[in-house]
Amino acid sequence: MNQLLTHLAVLETGQSPAIRYCGRLLSLAGARVDYAPAARGEELADAVEDYLDHGKRPSGAPSRDYDIVIGDPDSPWEDIAPQVVTGTVDPFTHTGSRADWSPSEMVLASVGGSTNYTRTSDGTPVYGFGRRFQYLAGTYLYTAIVSMLGVEPPAAPTHPRVRVANDEVVTALLPYGTTQYAYNGTATTVEQSGPRFVAACVDGYLCVYAGGSWADQAKLLGDLVDPDDPRFTAIGSRFAHADELGRLIQTWTENRTVSEAVRAADAASVAVAPCYELADALADASLFDNEVLTRQVVDGREVALAGLAYHVRETP
Amino acid sequence: MTDAQRSLPLSGIRVLDLTHVWSGPSATRLLAGLGAEVIKIEGAHRRDFLRGTGTADARSRYPDQDYGPDPWNRNAWFNTVNTDKRDIVLDLKDPEGLELALLLAERSHLVMANFRPGVLDRMGLGYAALCERRPDISLIEMTGYGRSGPMAGLQAYGAQFDAMSGSAFLTGDGKEPLLTGFALSDPIAGLAAATAATSAIAHWRRTGRGSCIEVIQRDAMIPLHGEYLLAASRGEEVAEELNADARIPVQGMFVAQDGRWLALSVHDQEAWERLCALLDDQAGDALGAYRTVEQARDSSSRVLDIIATWVLRQEADVAELAHRMQENGVAAAPVNTAAEVYEDPDLHRGFLVELDHPRVGRHHYPGLPLTIDGRRCAPRAAAPVLDADTDDVLRERLGMSEAEVRRCRERGVIGVPEDLAVATRPASTQVMERTR
């Protein structure tokens, strides 16, 4: 039912994770996605290749046979017909001083400002993992390209018509750090999400969001806290005393199982969630019920494949 | 409509925006940036939570750390996420206010909302009700955990989605989870909703039919580490060490003399040789003992120590170090704070754009990270003041007369009551029924 773009033919001429992820999204939305084998360079790791290329097929057909062509910045963009919607992802703004820089997920996350937000307990910045910001750049490309479908193109467009800058993607997804800096010259990050904690339980870890009602949290934490404690009643001061609150939450969870803690928090209307490992996510039937994960056969073996993050419920 | 908006792909598309907080408004922000007219509906007593909690809010969100007389119009977060939108205030609990919303929906192509499951239906704005007014309308409904199931009614925030996706363990060292330092899953869910919206619009443009699409925010992060889930599902050992990447032989984070950090990734043999040549004799000799990048990978702990010692000895700042490495084909970058990001000249070529806001003055706001046909998708207008466009929208879109608008305002069906219009509101920790 998710397939709103079944009428489309897409040619993928790049090898970057961003382009291939965009192609995957188009494929999941029902488009026929072909890739040009000649454009593929070094192989990605098996699981990455299998994930990104599932549902696509190799083809040597010319670009004029397609509605959409997506490729790396140095793909051959000449001779593409005006009506074809085209797009690319530049690792760095192609007109900027970093246009020739070598990217990696860590480099992108760091220059764009995301890495700065996440720290270990000893203050080491942590960029994340994988290729998330590159996939998110591919998602921006999908959104822009699909928005252009059915719109009359310019008479002689310059291809690629859409250019997404991966370093800007990182900054675009941050809360409001640049605006805060513009408003008052501060670059603090702790207030840019509600106070949240990971606390150890007897059998796992619990994520606790402490940005909601203090009255509810006080009810949950019981004798450990004073419901009128000025350190925690208002959100502004709660940020300032986040470490103290974190220790109290840890005291509350340390003798409880994750299930017990979740039940108690749900009853008190405090937002919590278990911290899943990958195996927990794979064992969560709701992810399969929602079809964000599906079981597919790849190379003769059944695997879990992630799908689209949206679900078409009705198309009258 | 300006020429700039007219040239954008969603020019002429009208979106009725019932979203609030971060994830939903970030989706409609993207649609507005692509040219759609986005009409944001708030309530006089139920304004968007991202406008802040008044004088109990974090001061860092306000110009000069001053709440001002109307903090709900001066909040950095709201003002970042809501550029290019129009704002109207309706009382949706009043039958006349609800009818105004439905009349606006009739004249819209798409409605987006992120309430808890069932709320939109109970409000009288569910898909069936919308289709009665406009059969080809599309609805994008963002829920936290889905419309049904044991978690459907629970409070839902970005941190929880991060935790339940498996990404916190991948971010950490595999032994203990580490949440991303901001609620990344919120804008990710927003981006997923925007993909749904443009897909629905493309479908409508081709077929004349609308769609009802659900975006489950908890699920939106899952596809971003799909390869890890695939590998785990076929029994492969999947773990990433802190700041490492199994596909990148040498990668790490290194602190410099000034306390700032350098991110470094060495992808292959060529980059490895260039890095060794860049480092001075002592460190270069030490690294040279590992002739191949795979040998370096096998001794990563020792290799990273050598690089860390070298970085700490350098007097050049990390931006200079990163630049030097990049000039020599080695992927490196400074870990930038918001200040460094803001001060980056590259971002002032069309991504960070100055806009005038009537309550906070002239400041830079981020646009979309893309160009279309050579033109930046830059923000065109600052975030709206509460109730700024109610009268105009009702006149323009519904053809209401001045007298009709005035009557609605006097009845309290639209607009902000006088006593709320200017006074600083007391802090409130209770917010409206919501998801993120």
Short mmCIF file of C-alpha atoms in Angstrom, two decimals, chain A residues 28-285:
data_model
loop_
_atom_site.label_atom_id
_atom_site.label_comp_id
_atom_site.label_asym_id
_atom_site.label_seq_id
_atom_site.Cartn_x
_atom_site.Cartn_y
_atom_site.Cartn_z
CA LEU A 28 10.32 1.28 -1.54
CA ALA A 29 7.80 3.86 -2.76
CA GLY A 30 7.21 1.69 -5.81
CA ALA A 31 9.51 3.19 -8.42
CA ARG A 32 11.54 0.93 -10.67
CA VAL A 33 15.13 1.71 -9.72
CA ASP A 34 17.98 0.69 -12.00
CA TYR A 35 21.60 1.31 -11.24
CA ALA A 36 24.44 1.79 -13.68
CA PRO A 37 27.04 -0.87 -12.82
CA ALA A 38 29.80 1.17 -14.39
CA ALA A 39 29.21 3.90 -11.82
CA ARG A 40 29.88 1.58 -8.93
CA GLY A 41 33.37 1.77 -7.54
CA GLU A 42 34.66 -0.09 -4.54
CA GLU A 43 32.22 -2.34 -2.82
CA LEU A 44 30.64 -1.43 0.43
CA ALA A 45 30.46 -4.02 3.15
CA ASP A 46 28.11 -6.93 2.45
CA ALA A 47 25.30 -5.85 4.73
CA VAL A 48 25.43 -2.28 3.43
CA GLU A 49 25.32 -3.42 -0.19
CA ASP A 50 22.52 -5.87 0.51
CA TYR A 51 20.52 -3.24 2.35
CA LEU A 52 20.95 -0.37 -0.06
CA ASP A 53 20.58 -2.35 -3.27
CA HIS A 54 17.67 -4.58 -2.39
CA GLY A 55 14.94 -4.13 -4.96
CA LYS A 56 17.20 -2.52 -7.58
CA ARG A 57 18.58 -4.01 -10.76
CA PRO A 58 21.58 -3.25 -12.97
CA SER A 59 20.92 -1.64 -16.31
CA GLY A 60 22.78 -0.01 -19.17
CA ALA A 61 19.76 1.88 -20.48
CA PRO A 62 20.28 5.52 -21.44
CA SER A 63 19.12 8.28 -19.14
CA ARG A 64 16.34 9.39 -21.49
CA ASP A 65 14.44 6.21 -20.57
CA TYR A 66 14.02 7.46 -17.00
CA ASP A 67 11.91 9.98 -15.11
CA ILE A 68 14.52 10.57 -12.42
CA VAL A 69 18.30 10.32 -12.51
CA ILE A 70 20.25 10.52 -9.27
CA GLY A 71 24.01 10.29 -9.14
CA ASP A 72 27.21 11.39 -7.54
CA PRO A 73 28.37 14.95 -8.28
CA ASP A 74 30.83 13.74 -10.91
CA SER A 75 28.30 11.57 -12.73
CA PRO A 76 27.81 12.35 -16.44
CA TRP A 77 25.06 14.97 -16.37
CA GLU A 78 25.35 16.03 -19.97
CA ASP A 79 22.74 15.03 -22.51
CA ILE A 80 20.00 14.43 -19.97
CA ALA A 81 16.64 15.53 -21.30
CA PRO A 82 15.04 18.63 -19.74
CA GLN A 83 12.01 16.77 -18.38
CA VAL A 84 14.13 14.34 -16.33
CA VAL A 85 14.31 15.29 -12.67
CA THR A 86 17.91 15.01 -11.52
CA GLY A 87 19.71 15.31 -8.26
CA THR A 88 22.91 14.73 -6.39
CA VAL A 89 24.36 14.95 -2.89
CA ASP A 90 27.57 16.90 -2.45
CA PRO A 91 29.48 15.86 0.66
CA PHE A 92 30.23 19.53 1.26
CA THR A 93 28.60 22.65 -0.20
CA HIS A 94 29.88 22.53 -3.76
CA THR A 95 30.52 26.27 -3.91
CA GLY A 96 32.18 26.43 -0.49
CA SER A 97 35.74 26.26 0.81
CA ARG A 98 35.39 22.58 1.70
CA ALA A 99 34.17 21.48 -1.73
CA ASP A 100 37.23 19.27 -2.24
CA TRP A 101 37.31 17.81 1.25
CA SER A 102 37.23 14.07 1.86
CA PRO A 103 34.15 13.05 3.80
CA SER A 104 33.30 10.41 6.32
CA GLU A 105 30.28 10.15 8.58
CA MET A 106 32.43 11.32 11.48
CA VAL A 107 33.80 14.27 9.52
CA LEU A 108 30.36 15.37 8.37
CA ALA A 109 28.82 15.07 11.83
CA SER A 110 31.70 17.00 13.35
CA VAL A 111 31.93 19.90 10.92
CA GLY A 112 28.14 20.25 10.87
CA GLY A 113 27.89 20.59 14.64
CA SER A 114 26.19 17.35 15.65
CA THR A 115 29.17 15.59 17.26
CA ASN A 116 29.52 18.40 19.78
CA TYR A 117 26.21 17.47 21.41
CA THR A 118 27.06 13.92 22.45
CA ARG A 119 29.73 13.30 25.06
CA THR A 120 30.97 10.40 27.10
CA SER A 121 31.20 10.83 30.84
CA ASP A 122 34.79 12.02 30.45
CA GLY A 123 33.81 14.63 27.86
CA THR A 124 34.94 12.90 24.68
CA PRO A 125 32.70 13.90 21.78
CA VAL A 126 30.92 11.05 20.02
CA TYR A 127 29.82 11.32 16.40
CA GLY A 128 27.38 8.43 16.31
CA PHE A 129 27.92 5.52 13.96
CA GLY A 130 27.20 4.19 10.51
CA ARG A 131 26.05 6.40 7.67
CA ARG A 132 23.03 8.14 9.21
CA PHE A 133 23.68 11.70 8.09
CA GLN A 134 24.51 10.43 4.62
CA TYR A 135 21.22 8.56 4.50
CA LEU A 136 19.48 11.68 5.77
CA ALA A 137 21.03 13.64 2.92
CA GLY A 138 19.59 11.01 0.59
CA THR A 139 16.24 11.56 2.28
CA TYR A 140 16.39 15.31 1.64
CA LEU A 141 17.19 14.50 -1.99
CA TYR A 142 14.15 12.21 -2.19
CA THR A 143 11.91 14.90 -0.70
CA ALA A 144 13.09 17.61 -3.07
CA ILE A 145 13.00 15.43 -6.18
CA VAL A 146 9.54 14.03 -5.46
CA SER A 147 8.27 17.56 -4.80
CA MET A 148 9.28 18.43 -8.36
CA LEU A 149 7.30 15.65 -10.03
CA GLY A 150 4.49 17.00 -12.16
CA VAL A 151 5.95 20.51 -12.20
CA GLU A 152 6.95 21.99 -15.54
CA PRO A 153 10.75 22.23 -15.69
CA PRO A 154 12.68 25.21 -17.01
CA ALA A 155 13.24 25.20 -20.76
CA ALA A 156 16.91 24.31 -20.47
CA PRO A 157 17.66 23.17 -16.94
CA THR A 158 21.19 22.61 -15.74
CA HIS A 159 21.56 19.10 -14.40
CA PRO A 160 21.70 18.05 -11.66
CA ARG A 161 18.74 20.22 -10.80
CA VAL A 162 18.80 19.40 -7.08
CA ARG A 163 21.99 19.59 -5.05
CA VAL A 164 21.91 18.59 -1.40
CA ALA A 165 24.90 19.59 0.74
CA ASN A 166 25.58 16.82 3.26
CA ASP A 167 27.43 19.08 5.70
CA GLU A 168 24.46 21.46 5.75
CA VAL A 169 22.12 18.51 6.30
CA VAL A 170 23.80 17.94 9.65
CA THR A 171 23.32 21.54 10.72
CA ALA A 172 19.76 21.63 9.43
CA LEU A 173 18.78 18.76 11.73
CA LEU A 174 20.13 20.32 14.92
CA PRO A 175 17.71 21.92 17.42
CA TYR A 176 18.44 25.65 17.41
CA GLY A 177 22.09 26.11 18.26
CA THR A 178 22.90 28.64 15.57
CA THR A 179 19.81 30.70 16.41
CA GLN A 180 20.68 30.64 20.11
CA TYR A 181 24.16 31.85 19.26
CA ALA A 182 22.73 34.56 17.02
CA TYR A 183 20.30 35.62 19.76
CA ASN A 184 22.67 35.81 22.71
CA GLY A 185 26.16 34.64 21.83
CA THR A 186 25.94 31.44 23.86
CA ALA A 187 26.68 27.99 22.50
CA THR A 188 25.51 25.80 25.38
CA THR A 189 23.80 22.62 24.31
CA VAL A 190 22.34 21.06 27.44
CA GLU A 191 19.06 22.95 27.21
CA GLN A 192 18.47 21.93 23.63
CA SER A 193 16.69 18.79 24.64
CA GLY A 194 14.70 18.06 27.73
CA PRO A 195 16.80 16.56 30.50
CA ARG A 196 17.10 12.89 29.68
CA PHE A 197 18.97 10.05 31.27
CA VAL A 198 20.07 6.51 30.72
CA ALA A 199 19.85 4.63 33.98
CA ALA A 200 20.93 1.08 34.70
CA CYS A 201 18.34 -1.38 35.87
CA VAL A 202 18.94 -4.87 37.16
CA ASP A 203 18.63 -6.38 33.69
CA GLY A 204 19.24 -3.57 31.22
CA TYR A 205 19.00 0.14 30.73
CA LEU A 206 16.15 2.59 30.88
CA CYS A 207 15.86 5.89 29.04
CA VAL A 208 14.04 8.51 31.14
CA TYR A 209 12.78 11.78 29.73
CA ALA A 210 12.67 14.29 32.56
CA GLY A 211 11.46 17.34 30.64
CA GLY A 212 7.80 16.80 31.43
CA SER A 213 5.72 17.38 34.53
CA TRP A 214 7.82 17.52 37.70
CA ALA A 215 4.78 16.57 39.75
CA ASP A 216 4.56 13.29 37.84
CA GLN A 217 8.27 12.61 38.21
CA ALA A 218 8.16 13.36 41.91
CA LYS A 219 5.28 10.94 42.30
CA LEU A 220 7.33 8.27 40.55
CA LEU A 221 10.51 8.87 42.51
CA GLY A 222 8.59 8.94 45.78
CA ASP A 223 10.67 9.40 48.92
CA LEU A 224 13.80 10.07 46.93
CA VAL A 225 12.70 13.61 46.10
CA ASP A 226 10.79 16.58 47.49
CA PRO A 227 8.00 17.58 45.10
CA ASP A 228 8.70 21.22 45.94
CA ASP A 229 12.44 21.01 45.45
CA PRO A 230 13.28 24.26 43.64
CA ARG A 231 16.13 22.54 41.82
CA PHE A 232 13.64 20.54 39.79
CA THR A 233 10.24 22.22 39.77
CA ALA A 234 10.93 24.54 36.84
CA ILE A 235 12.49 23.28 33.62
CA GLY A 236 15.17 25.97 33.58
CA SER A 237 16.56 24.99 36.97
CA ARG A 238 16.10 21.31 36.19
CA PHE A 239 18.65 21.70 33.40
CA ALA A 240 21.06 23.35 35.82
CA HIS A 241 20.75 20.45 38.25
CA ALA A 242 20.53 17.67 35.70
CA ASP A 243 23.44 15.69 37.18
CA GLU A 244 21.76 15.59 40.57
CA LEU A 245 18.48 14.49 39.08
CA GLY A 246 20.26 11.85 37.06
CA ARG A 247 21.76 10.36 40.20
CA LEU A 248 18.35 10.24 41.88
CA ILE A 249 16.86 8.49 38.88
CA GLN A 250 19.72 5.99 38.90
CA THR A 251 19.02 5.26 42.57
CA TRP A 252 15.39 4.62 41.70
CA THR A 253 16.13 2.24 38.81
CA GLU A 254 19.09 0.29 40.14
CA ASN A 255 17.04 -2.29 42.01
CA ARG A 256 14.28 -2.58 39.45
CA THR A 257 14.05 -4.56 36.27
CA VAL A 258 13.42 -2.65 33.07
CA SER A 259 9.88 -4.03 32.89
CA GLU A 260 9.11 -3.01 36.45
CA ALA A 261 10.49 0.46 35.87
CA VAL A 262 8.54 0.92 32.63
CA ARG A 263 5.29 -0.18 34.29
CA ALA A 264 5.77 2.17 37.20
CA ALA A 265 6.71 5.09 34.96
CA ASP A 266 3.79 4.52 32.62
CA ALA A 267 1.43 4.49 35.59
CA ALA A 268 2.90 7.81 36.75
CA SER A 269 2.77 9.33 33.24
CA VAL A 270 6.54 9.72 33.11
CA ALA A 271 8.02 9.13 29.67
CA VAL A 272 10.48 6.24 29.65
CA ALA A 273 11.63 3.55 27.24
CA PRO A 274 13.89 0.50 27.39
CA CYS A 275 17.25 0.96 25.66
CA TYR A 276 17.18 -1.63 22.94
CA GLU A 277 20.09 -3.55 21.60
CA LEU A 278 19.72 -4.68 17.99
CA ALA A 279 18.45 -8.06 19.11
CA ASP A 280 15.69 -6.36 21.10
CA ALA A 281 14.61 -4.38 18.06
CA LEU A 282 14.55 -7.55 15.96
CA ALA A 283 12.44 -9.25 18.61
CA ASP A 284 9.94 -6.39 18.77
CA ALA A 285 6.92 -7.67 16.85
#
